[in-house]
Tab-separated table of C-alpha atoms in Angstrom:
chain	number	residue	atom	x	y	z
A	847	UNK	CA	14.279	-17.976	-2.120
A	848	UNK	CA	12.588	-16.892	1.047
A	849	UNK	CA	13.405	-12.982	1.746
A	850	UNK	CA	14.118	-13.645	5.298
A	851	UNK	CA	17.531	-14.023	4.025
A	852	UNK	CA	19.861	-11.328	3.339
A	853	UNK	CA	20.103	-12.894	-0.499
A	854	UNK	CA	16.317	-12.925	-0.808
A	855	UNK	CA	15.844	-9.412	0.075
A	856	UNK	CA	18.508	-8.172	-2.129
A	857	UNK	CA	16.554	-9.831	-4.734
A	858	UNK	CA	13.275	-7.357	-4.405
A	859	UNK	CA	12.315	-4.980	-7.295
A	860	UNK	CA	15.127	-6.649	-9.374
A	861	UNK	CA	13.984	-7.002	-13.094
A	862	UNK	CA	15.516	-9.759	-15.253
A	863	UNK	CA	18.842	-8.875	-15.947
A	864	UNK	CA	19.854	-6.676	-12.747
A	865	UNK	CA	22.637	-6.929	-10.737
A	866	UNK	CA	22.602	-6.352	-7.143
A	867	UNK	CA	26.032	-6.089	-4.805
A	868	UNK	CA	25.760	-6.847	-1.285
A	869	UNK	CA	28.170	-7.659	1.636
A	870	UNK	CA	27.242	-11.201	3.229
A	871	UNK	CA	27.704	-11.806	6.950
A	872	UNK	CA	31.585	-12.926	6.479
A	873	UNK	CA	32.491	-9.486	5.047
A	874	UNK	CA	32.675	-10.864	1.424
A	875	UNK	CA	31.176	-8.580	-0.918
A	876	UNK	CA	28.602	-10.693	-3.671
A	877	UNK	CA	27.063	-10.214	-6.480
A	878	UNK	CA	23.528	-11.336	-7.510
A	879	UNK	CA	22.329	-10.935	-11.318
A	880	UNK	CA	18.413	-11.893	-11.242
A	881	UNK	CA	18.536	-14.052	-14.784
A	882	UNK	CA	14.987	-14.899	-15.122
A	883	UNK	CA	11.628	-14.702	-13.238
A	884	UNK	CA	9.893	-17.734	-13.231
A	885	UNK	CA	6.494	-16.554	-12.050
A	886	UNK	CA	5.080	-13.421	-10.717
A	887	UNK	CA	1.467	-14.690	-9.597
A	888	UNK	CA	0.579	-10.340	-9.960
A	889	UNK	CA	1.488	-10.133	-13.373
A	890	UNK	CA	-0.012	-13.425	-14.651
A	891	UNK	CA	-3.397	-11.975	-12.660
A	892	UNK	CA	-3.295	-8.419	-14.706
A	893	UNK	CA	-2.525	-10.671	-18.026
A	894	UNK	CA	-5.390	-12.936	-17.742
A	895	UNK	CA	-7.655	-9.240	-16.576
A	896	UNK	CA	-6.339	-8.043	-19.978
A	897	UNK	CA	-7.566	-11.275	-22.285
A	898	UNK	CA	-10.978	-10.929	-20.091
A	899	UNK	CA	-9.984	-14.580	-18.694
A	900	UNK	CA	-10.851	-12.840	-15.435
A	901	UNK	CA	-12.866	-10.720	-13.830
A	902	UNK	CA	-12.069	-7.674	-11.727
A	903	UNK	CA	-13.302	-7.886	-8.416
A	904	UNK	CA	-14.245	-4.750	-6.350
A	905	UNK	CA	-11.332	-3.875	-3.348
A	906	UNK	CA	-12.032	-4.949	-0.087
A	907	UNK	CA	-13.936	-2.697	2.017
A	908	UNK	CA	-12.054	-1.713	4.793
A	909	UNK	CA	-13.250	-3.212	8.289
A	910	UNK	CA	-11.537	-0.971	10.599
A	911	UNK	CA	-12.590	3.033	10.847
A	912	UNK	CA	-10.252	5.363	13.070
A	913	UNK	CA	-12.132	8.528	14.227
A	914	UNK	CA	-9.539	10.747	15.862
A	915	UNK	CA	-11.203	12.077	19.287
A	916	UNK	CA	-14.620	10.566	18.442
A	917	UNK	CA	-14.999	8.896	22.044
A	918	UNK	CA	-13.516	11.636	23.864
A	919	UNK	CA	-16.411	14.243	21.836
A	920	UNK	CA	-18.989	11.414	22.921
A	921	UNK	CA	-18.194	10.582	26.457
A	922	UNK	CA	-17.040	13.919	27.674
A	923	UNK	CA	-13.642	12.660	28.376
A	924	UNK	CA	-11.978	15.716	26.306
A	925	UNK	CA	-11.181	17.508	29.208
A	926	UNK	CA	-8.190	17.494	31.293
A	927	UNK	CA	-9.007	17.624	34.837
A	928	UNK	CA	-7.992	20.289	37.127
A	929	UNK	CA	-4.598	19.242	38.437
A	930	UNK	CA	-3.280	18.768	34.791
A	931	UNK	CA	-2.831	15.061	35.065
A	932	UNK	CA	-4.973	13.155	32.225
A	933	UNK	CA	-5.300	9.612	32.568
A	934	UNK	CA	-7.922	7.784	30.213
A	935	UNK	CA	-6.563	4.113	30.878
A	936	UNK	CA	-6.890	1.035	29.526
A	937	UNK	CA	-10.226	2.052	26.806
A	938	UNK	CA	-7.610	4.490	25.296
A	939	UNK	CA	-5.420	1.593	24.228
């Protein structure tokens, strides 16, 4: 069940055997009881880790660093100009 859908969403961080209440979009109050999970691809992945079937691969390096101000320190863009109006433009986006 796709959780785009008000029944789908309802259904995250259930565990087998909880019961979730939830008004649908013709007022009607439902329940949902989450029976049995079929598959959770994480905690197949951390089962197999555990029998050493797999093997741990290092995190992703991030690609993307943010350094606050690190332009503005660079270019000498830090200052505001005289008349107190500071445009930097479109490079600031």
């Amino acid at each position: 069940m796709p959780i785009t859908t008000l029944r789908g969403l309802a259904l995250l961080g259930l565990r087998e055997g909880q019961e979730m209440s939830l008004i649908n979009s013709n007022g009607v109050e439902e329940k949902i009881l989450l029976e049995k999970v079929e598959y959770q691809p994480e905690a197949a992945r951390r089962e197999r880790e555990a029998l050493g079937r797999e093997e741990r691969t290092p995190a992703p390096r991030p690609i993307l660093y943010v350094v606050s101000g690190g332009l503005d320190r660079r270019h000498g863009l830090g200052s505001n100009p005289t008349n107190g109006f500071y445009d930097p433009g479109p490079p600031a986006a």
